[in-house]
XYZ file of C-alpha atoms in Angstrom:
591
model
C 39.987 73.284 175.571
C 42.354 75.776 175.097
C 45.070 73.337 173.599
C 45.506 73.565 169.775
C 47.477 70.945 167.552
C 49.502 72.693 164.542
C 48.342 71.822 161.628
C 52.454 70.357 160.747
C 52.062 68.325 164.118
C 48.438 66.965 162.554
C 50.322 66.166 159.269
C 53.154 64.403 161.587
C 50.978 62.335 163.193
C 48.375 61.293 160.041
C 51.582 60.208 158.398
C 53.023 58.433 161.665
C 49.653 56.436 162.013
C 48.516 55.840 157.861
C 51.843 55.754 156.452
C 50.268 58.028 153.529
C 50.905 61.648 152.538
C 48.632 64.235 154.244
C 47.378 65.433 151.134
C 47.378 62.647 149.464
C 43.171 62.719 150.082
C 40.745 65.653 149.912
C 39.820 67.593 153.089
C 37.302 65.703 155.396
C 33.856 67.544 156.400
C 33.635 68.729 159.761
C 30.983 67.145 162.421
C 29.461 67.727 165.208
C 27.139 65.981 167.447
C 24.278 67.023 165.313
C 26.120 65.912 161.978
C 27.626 67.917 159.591
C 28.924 71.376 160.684
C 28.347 73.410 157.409
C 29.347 76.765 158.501
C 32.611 75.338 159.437
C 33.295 72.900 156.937
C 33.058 75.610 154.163
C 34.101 78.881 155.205
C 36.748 77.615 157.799
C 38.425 74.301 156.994
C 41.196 74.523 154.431
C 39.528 77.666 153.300
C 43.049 79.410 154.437
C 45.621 78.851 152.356
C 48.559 78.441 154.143
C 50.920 77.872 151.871
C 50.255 80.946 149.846
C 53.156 81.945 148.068
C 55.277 79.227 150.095
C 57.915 76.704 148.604
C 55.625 73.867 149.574
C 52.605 72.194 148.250
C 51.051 72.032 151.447
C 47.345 70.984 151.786
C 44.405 70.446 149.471
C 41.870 73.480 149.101
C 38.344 73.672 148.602
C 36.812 74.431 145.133
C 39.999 73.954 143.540
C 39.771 71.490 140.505
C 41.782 70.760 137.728
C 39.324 70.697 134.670
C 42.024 69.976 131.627
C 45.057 68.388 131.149
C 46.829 67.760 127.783
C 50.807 66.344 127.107
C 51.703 67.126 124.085
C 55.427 64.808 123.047
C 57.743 65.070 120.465
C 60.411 62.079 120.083
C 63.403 62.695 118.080
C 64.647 58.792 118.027
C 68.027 59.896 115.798
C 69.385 61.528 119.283
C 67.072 59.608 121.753
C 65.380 62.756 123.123
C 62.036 64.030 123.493
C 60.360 66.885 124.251
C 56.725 67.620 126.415
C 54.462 70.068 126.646
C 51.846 69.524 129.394
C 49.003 71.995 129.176
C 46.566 72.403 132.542
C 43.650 74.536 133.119
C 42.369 74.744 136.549
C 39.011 76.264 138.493
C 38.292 77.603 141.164
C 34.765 78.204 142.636
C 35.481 78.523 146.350
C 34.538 82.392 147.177
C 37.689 83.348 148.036
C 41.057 83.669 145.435
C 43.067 80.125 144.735
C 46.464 79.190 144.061
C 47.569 76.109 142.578
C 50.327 74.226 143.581
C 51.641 70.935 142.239
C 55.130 68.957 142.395
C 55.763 67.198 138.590
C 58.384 64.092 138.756
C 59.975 65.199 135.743
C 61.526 62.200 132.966
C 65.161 60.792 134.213
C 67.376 63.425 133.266
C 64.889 66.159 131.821
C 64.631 69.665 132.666
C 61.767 72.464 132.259
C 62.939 74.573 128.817
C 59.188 76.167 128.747
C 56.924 78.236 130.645
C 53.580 79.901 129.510
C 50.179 81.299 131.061
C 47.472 82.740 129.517
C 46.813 86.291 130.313
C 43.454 87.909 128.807
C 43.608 85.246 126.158
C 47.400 85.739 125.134
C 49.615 82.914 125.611
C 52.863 84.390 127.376
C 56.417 83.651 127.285
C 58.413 83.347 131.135
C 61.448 84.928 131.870
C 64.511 82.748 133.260
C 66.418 83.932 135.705
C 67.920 83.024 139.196
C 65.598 81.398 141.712
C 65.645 83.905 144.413
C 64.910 87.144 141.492
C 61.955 84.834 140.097
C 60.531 83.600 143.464
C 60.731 87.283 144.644
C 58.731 88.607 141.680
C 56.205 85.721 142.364
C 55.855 86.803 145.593
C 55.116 90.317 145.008
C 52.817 90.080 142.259
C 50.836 86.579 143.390
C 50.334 87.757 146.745
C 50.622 91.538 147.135
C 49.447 92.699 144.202
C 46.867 89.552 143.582
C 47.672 89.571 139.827
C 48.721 86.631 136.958
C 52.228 84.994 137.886
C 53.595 81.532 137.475
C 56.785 79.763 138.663
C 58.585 77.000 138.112
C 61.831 76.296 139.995
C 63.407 72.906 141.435
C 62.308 70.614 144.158
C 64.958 68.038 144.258
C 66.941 66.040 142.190
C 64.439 65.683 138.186
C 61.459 67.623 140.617
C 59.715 70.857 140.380
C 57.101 72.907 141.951
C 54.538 74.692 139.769
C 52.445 77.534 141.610
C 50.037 79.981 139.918
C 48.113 82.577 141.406
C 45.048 83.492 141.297
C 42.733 81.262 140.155
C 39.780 83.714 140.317
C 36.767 82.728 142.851
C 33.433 82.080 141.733
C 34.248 79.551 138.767
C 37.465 81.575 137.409
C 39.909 79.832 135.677
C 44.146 80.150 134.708
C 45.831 77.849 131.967
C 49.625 77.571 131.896
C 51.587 75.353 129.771
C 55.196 73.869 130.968
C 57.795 72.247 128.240
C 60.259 69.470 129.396
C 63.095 68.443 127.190
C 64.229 64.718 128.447
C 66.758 62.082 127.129
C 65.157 59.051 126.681
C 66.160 55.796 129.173
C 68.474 53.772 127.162
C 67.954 49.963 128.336
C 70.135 49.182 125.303
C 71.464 50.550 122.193
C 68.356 49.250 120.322
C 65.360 50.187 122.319
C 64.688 53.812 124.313
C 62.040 53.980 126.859
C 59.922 57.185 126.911
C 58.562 58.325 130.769
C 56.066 60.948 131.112
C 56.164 63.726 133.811
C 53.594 62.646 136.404
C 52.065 64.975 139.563
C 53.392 63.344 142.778
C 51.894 65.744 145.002
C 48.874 68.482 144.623
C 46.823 70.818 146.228
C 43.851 70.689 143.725
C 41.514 67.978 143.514
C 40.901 66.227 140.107
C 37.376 66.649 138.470
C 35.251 63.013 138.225
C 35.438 63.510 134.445
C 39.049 64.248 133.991
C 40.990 62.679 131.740
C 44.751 63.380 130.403
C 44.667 63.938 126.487
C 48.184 62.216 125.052
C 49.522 62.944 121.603
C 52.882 61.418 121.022
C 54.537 61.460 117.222
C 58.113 59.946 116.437
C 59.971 59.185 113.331
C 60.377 56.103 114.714
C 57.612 53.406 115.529
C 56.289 53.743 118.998
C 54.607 51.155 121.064
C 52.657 51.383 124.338
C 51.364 49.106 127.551
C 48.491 52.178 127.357
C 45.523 49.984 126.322
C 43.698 53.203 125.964
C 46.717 55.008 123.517
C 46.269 53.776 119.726
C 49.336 53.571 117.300
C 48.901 55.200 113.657
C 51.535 55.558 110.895
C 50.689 58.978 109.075
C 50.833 59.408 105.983
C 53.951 62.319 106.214
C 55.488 58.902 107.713
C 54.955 60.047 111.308
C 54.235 57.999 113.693
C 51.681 58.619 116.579
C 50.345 57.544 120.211
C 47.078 59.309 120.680
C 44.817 59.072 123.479
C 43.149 59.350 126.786
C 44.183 58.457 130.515
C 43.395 59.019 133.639
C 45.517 59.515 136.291
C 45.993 56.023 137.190
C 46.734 54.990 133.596
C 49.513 57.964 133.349
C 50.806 57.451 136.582
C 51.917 53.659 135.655
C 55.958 52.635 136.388
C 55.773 51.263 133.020
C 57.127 53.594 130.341
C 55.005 55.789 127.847
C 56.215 54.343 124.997
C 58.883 52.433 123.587
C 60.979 53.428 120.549
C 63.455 51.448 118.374
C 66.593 52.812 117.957
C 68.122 50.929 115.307
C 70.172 54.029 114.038
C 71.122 56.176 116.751
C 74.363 58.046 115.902
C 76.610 61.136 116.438
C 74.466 63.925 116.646
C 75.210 67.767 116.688
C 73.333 70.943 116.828
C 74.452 74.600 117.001
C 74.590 77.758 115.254
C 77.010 80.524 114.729
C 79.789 79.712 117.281
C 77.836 76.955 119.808
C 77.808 73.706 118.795
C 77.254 70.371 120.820
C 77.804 66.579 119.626
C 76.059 63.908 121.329
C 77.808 60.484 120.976
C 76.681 57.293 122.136
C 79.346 55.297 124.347
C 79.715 52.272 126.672
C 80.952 53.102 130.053
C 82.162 50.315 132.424
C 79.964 51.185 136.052
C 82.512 51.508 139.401
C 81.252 48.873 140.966
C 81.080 49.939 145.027
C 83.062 48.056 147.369
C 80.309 47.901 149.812
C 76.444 48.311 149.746
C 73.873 48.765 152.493
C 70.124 48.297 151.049
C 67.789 50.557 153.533
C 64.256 49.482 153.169
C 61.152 51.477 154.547
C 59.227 49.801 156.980
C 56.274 52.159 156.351
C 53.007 50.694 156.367
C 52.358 51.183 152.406
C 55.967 49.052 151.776
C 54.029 45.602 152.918
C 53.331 44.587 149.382
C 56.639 44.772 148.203
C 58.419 42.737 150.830
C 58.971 39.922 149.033
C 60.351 41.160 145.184
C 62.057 42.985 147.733
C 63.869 39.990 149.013
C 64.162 37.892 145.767
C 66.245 41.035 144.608
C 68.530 40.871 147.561
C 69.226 37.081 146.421
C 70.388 39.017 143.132
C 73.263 41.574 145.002
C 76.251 40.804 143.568
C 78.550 38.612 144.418
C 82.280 39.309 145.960
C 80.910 42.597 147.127
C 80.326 43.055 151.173
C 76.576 44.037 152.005
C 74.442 45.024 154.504
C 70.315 45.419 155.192
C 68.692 47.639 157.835
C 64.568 48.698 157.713
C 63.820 52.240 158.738
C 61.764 51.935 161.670
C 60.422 54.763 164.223
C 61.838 52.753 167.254
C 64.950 51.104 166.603
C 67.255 50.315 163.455
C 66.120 46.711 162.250
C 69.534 44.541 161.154
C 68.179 42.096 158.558
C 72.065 41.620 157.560
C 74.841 42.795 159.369
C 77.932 44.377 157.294
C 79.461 40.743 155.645
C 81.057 39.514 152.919
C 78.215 38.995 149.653
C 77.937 35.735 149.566
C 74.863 33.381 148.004
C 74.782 32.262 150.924
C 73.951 35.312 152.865
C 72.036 36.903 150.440
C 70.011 33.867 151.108
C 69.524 34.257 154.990
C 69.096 38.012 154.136
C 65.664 37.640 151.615
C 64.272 34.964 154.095
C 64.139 37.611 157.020
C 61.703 39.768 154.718
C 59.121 37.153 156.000
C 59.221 38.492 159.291
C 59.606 41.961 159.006
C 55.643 43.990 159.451
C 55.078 47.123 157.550
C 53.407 49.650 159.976
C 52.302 53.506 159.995
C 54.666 55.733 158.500
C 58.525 55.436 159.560
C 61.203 57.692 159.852
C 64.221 56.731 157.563
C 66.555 59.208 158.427
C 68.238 57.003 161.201
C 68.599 54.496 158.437
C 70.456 56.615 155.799
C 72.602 57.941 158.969
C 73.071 53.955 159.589
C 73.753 53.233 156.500
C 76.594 56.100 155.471
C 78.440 54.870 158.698
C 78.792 51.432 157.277
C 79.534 52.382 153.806
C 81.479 55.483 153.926
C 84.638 55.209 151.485
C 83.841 53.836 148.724
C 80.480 52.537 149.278
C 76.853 53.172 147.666
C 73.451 52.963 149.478
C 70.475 51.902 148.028
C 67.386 53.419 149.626
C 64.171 51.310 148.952
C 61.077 53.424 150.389
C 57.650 55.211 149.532
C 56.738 59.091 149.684
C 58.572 60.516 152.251
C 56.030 63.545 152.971
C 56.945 65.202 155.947
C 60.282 65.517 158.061
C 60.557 63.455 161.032
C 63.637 64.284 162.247
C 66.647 67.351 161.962
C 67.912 66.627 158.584
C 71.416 68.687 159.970
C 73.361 65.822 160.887
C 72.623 63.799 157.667
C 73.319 66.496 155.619
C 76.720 67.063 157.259
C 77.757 63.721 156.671
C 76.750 63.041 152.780
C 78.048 66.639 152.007
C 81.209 66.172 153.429
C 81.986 62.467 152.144
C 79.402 62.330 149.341
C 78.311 57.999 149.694
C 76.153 57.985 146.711
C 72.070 57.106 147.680
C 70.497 55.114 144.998
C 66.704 56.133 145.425
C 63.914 54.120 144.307
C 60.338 55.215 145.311
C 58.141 51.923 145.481
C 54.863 54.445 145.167
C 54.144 58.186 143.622
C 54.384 60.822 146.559
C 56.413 63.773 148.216
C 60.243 62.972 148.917
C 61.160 65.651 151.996
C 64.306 63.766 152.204
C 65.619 63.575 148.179
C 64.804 67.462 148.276
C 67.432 68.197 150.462
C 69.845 68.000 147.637
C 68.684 69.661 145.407
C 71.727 70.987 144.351
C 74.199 67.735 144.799
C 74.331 64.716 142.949
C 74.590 62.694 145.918
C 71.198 61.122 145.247
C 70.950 58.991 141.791
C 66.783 58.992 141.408
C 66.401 55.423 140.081
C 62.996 55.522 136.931
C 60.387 52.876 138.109
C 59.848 51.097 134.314
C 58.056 48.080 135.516
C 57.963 45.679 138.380
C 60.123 46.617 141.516
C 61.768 43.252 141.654
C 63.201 43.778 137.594
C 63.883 47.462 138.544
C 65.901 45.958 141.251
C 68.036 43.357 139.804
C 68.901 46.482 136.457
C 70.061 48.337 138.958
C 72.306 45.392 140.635
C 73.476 43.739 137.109
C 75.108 46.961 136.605
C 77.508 46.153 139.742
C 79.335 43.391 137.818
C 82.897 43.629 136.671
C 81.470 42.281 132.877
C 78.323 44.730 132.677
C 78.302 47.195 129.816
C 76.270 50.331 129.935
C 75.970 53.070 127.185
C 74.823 56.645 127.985
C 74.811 59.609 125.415
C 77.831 61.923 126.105
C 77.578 65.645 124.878
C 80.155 67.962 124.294
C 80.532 71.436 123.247
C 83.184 71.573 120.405
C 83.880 73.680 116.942
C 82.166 73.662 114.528
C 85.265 72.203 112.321
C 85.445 69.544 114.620
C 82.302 67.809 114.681
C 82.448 64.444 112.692
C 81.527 64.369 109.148
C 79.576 61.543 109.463
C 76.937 62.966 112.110
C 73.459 64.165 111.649
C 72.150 67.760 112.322
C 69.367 67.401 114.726
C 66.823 69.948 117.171
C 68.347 72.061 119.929
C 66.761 70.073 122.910
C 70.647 68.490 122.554
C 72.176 71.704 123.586
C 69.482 72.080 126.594
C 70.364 68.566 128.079
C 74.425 69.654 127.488
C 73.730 72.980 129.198
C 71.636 70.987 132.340
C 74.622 69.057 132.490
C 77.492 71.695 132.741
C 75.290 73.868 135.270
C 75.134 70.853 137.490
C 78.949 70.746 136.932
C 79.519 74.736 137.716
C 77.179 74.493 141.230
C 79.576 71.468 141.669
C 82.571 73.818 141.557
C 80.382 76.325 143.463
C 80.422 78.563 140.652
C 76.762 79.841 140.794
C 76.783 83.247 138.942
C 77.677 81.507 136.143
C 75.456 78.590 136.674
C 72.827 81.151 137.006
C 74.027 82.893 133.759
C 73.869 79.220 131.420
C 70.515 79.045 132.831
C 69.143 82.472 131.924
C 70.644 81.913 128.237
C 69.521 78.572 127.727
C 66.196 79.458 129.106
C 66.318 76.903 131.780
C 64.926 75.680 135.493
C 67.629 74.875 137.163
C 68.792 74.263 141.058
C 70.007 78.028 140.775
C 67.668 79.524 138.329
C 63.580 79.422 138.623
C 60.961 80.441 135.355
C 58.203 83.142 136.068
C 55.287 84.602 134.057
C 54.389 87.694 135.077
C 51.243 90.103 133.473
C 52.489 93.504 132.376
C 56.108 94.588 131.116
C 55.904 96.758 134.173
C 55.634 94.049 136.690
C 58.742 92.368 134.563
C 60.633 95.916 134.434
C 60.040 96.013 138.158
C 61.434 92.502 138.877
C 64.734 93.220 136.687
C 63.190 90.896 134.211
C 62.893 90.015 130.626
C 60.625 87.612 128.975
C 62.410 85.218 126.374
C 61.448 85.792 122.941
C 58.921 83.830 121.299
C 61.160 82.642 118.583
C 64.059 81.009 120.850
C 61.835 78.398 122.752
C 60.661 74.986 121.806
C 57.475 74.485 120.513
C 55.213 71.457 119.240
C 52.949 72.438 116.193
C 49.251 71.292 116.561
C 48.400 68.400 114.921
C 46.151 70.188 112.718
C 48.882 72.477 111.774
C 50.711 69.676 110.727
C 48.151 68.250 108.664
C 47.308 71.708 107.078
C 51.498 71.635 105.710
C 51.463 68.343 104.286
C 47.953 69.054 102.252
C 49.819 72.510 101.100
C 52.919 70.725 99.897
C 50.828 68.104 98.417
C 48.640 70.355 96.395
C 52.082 71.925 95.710
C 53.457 69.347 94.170
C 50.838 68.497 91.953
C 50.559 71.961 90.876
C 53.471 72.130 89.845
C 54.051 68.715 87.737
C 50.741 70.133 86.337
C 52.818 72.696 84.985
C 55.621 71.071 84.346
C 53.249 68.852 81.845
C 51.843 71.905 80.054
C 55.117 74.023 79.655
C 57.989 71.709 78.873
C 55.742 68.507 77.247
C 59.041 65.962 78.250
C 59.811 63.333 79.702
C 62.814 61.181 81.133
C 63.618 58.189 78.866
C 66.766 55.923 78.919
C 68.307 55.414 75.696
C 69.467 52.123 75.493
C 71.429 52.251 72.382
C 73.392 55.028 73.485
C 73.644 54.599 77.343
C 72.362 57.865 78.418
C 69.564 60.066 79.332
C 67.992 62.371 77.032
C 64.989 64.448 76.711
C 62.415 63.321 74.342
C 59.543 65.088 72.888
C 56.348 64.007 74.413
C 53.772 63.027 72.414
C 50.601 65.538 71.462
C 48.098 63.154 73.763
């Protein structure tokens, strides 16, 4: 008839009844009574882009494939950093002009330092600036003027959105490049767990064939759960993971890799008048003086029921508690607001038995739940999967957090969209919690830091003189500086202070809750923006391995070439002289 469901009320309602992300699968065909409608199917359905130019992924589109993926990592295990560069290429051989959109979970803590496309086969440096100037000269150039841009900018709290348009019709293709520079996750003082950026949520499809290419290289031993990433000791005395994954494989809790960090010290780096040291300390955690677990009853959270509830026998002890489940219909008490006894964290797990997983819930009335039983000096911890579309007005939850800011400890059972964590984007309300293994040991971490007793360390970095950093520390890359600078924007948009959040950005070349990377194609488009691409020299780079390999044959033939000369002009050697206690030169003899 003449009655038409919105494509958002579609995605509503898929989510409602599946409990998955609309786009987490690839458009269906389109039937009629005599089968397949191909007209339809391929020049209508999906073939509009809705969310051209938009701040969403939105759906997949046809003909859109990602063809090549490579991460590139560098792991500096002196200051437990690294640093990755992810390389895609995508095609496109729908008729019509594609752009690509993808949201990257970036590592705990990281932030994007890096942003390149190829233009005409020239690599091309972004310019940083704030998020409304970069989105604007997206805007105009992707979708007016249907030339070369890419953008980065933030999507919630260690998210961004990559977009690049166009990827030419017909079997054209675009390549961009993206750096992250990420602290490692310190478990302990002696062991630093690497996580990879991952793609939670896409509008391209993946080809059959495609596989992620993975270099890794420390100075420090690595090791790997990747069956499919071998460990080699170079001969320089690097150390590297190299191989292929698909996405399954990458997209793994587990970390990357896992690096010994037997001598992690004071670290500094700086030039002319900036310098930043990077300590290592133990903090003592606040431990909350209540907690309210919210668990999502969505259909996909059936599985993980029950580590679920052995981790609630693991809250800790003395502290009051509470457990709801999200639920479309009514707020499910599995534990009213009591004192956290064994006892009742007992009776608490055992109700996970009865509790059934179904469709896809709205959690909102949860977290609202939740921050009226906690608010003071309470934390929540929010248990759920993707959260890809917005159920209900986000106004009143908003109000409530912003204005008495009860910490959310996130932890997202399954990859996916998070419309909820986005909304703070620029608070640090929500603590994103890294899935490194099972859910149940994620879990009980996360609780064993709520003990008077526990002990964490965290790297602390502070901008200081150069005639007071400590004698005793090592010299290491810049990333240290980036992390410092993510850290004291997020302090300034604290203190509402965005100009000069925006203005730490720009200089540090970073992508930022205030401050967004674009590529555009001509120094006209930039000059028209009000822009100015960073110079080559100032960003972080990874040499090929090839490169690599090229320097260390070049010193080595150096070297030899010159004690090859050393032999024929000079004809000495070292000896020690015994009798006398020294060394001396002696002649060599005429062999």
């Amino acid at each position: 008839g003449n009655e038409h469901v919105s494509a958002e009320s579609a995605r509503v309602t898929y989510f409602r009844v599946t409990g998955r992300p609309f786009n987490s699968v690839p458009p269906p065909p389109l039937y009629n009574r005599a089968g397949r409608w191909a007209v339809l199917d391929e020049d209508l359905t999906w073939d509009f882009d809705s969310g051209l130019g938009g701040e969403t992924v939105a759906g997949r589109v046809k003909g859109l494939t990602q063809v090549s993926s490579r991460l590139d990592g560098v792991i500096e295990a002196e200051a437990a950093l690294s640093y990755f560069e992810w390389t895609m290429e995508f095609k496109n051989v729908a008729p019509r002009n594609r752009e690509a959109r993808a949201q990257i979970l970036l590592p705990p803590g990281g932030v994007v330092s890096r942003l390149t496309l190829w233009v005409n086969g020239e690599e091309r440096e972004a310019a940083f600036a704030g998020r409304s100037e970069v989105r604007a000269a997206y805007q105009k150039v992707a979708v007016e003027q249907q030339r070369d841009p890419v953008l980065v900018t933030t999507a919630g709290p260690d998210r961004v959105l990559m977009q690049c348009f166009p990827v030419p019709a017909n079997g054209g293709t675009m390549k961009i490049r993206i750096g992250i520079t990420a602290p490692l996750v310190l478990k302990h003082r002696e062991t630093g767990l690497l996580k990879a950026p991952v793609i939670v949520e896409r509008n391209f499809n993946l080809s059959s064939e495609s596989k992620h290419a993975v270099w890794l290289e420390s100075d420090a031993p690595l090791e790997s759960s990747r069956a499919n990433l071998k460990y080699k000791n170079e001969p320089d005395g690097r150390h590297v993971l190299q191989g292929e994954l698909n996405d399954a494989e990458l997209n793994q809790p587990a970390p990357l890799a896992r690096v010994p960090l037997p001598h992690l010290k004071t670290v500094w780096a700086g030039a002319d008048d900036e310098f930043v040291v990077q300590s290592v300390e133990k903090v003592f955690p606040s431990v909350p003086a209540r907690i309210c677990v919210v668990v999502d009853g969505s259909q996909g959270m059936a599985g993980y029921f029950s580590e679920i509830a052995r981790s609630i026998r693991r809250l800790p002890e003395g502290v009051s508690f509470s457990v709801i489940a999200a639920s479309n219909e009514e707020i499910v008490v599995l534990a009213p607001l009591q004192d956290g006894i064994r006892a009742a964290h007992e009776a608490a797990a055992e109700r996970f038995d009865k509790l059934i997983a179904v469709g896809g819930q709205d959690n909102l009335p949860s977290l609202l739940a939740a921050w009226e039983l906690v608010s003071g000096s309470g934390a929540v911890v929010w248990i759920h999967g993707p959260q890809p579309v917005q159920l209900e007005k986000a106004a009143a939850f908003m109000q409530r957090y912003e204005r008495n800011p009860v910490p959310i400890y996130s932890i997202q059972t399954d990859l996916g969209p998070n419309r909820v964590v986005e909304q703070f984007d620029r608070q640090s309300i929500v603590h994103v919690i890294p899935r490194l293994g099972a859910l149940e040991d994620d879990l009980i971490e996360l609780f064993a830091g709520w003990h008077e007793e526990a002990q964490l360390i965290e790297c602390a970095r502070r901008a200081m003189r150069r005639e007071f950093i400590p004698s005793d520390s090592m010299e290491v890359d810049r990333h240290v500086i980036r992390l410092w600078a993510r850290e004291e924007i997020m302090r300034l948009i604290r203190d509402r202070k965005f100009k000069e959040a925006v203005a730490l950005a720009a200089k540090y070349q970073l992508v930022t809750p205030v401050s967004g990377a674009v590529v555009l194609e001509t120094k006209q488009q930039y000059d028209e923006a009000g822009l100015t691409p960073v110079d080559p020299e100032s960003v972080p780079v990874i040499p090929e391995p090839g490169i690599l390999a090229f320097i260390v044959l070049m010193m080595a033939i150096f070297a030899i070439r010159v004690a090859s000369v050393g032999k024929i002009l000079f004809g000495i050697r070292f000896a020690r002289d015994r009798d006398e206690g020294s060394w001396q030169f002696r002649q060599r003899d005429n062999d």
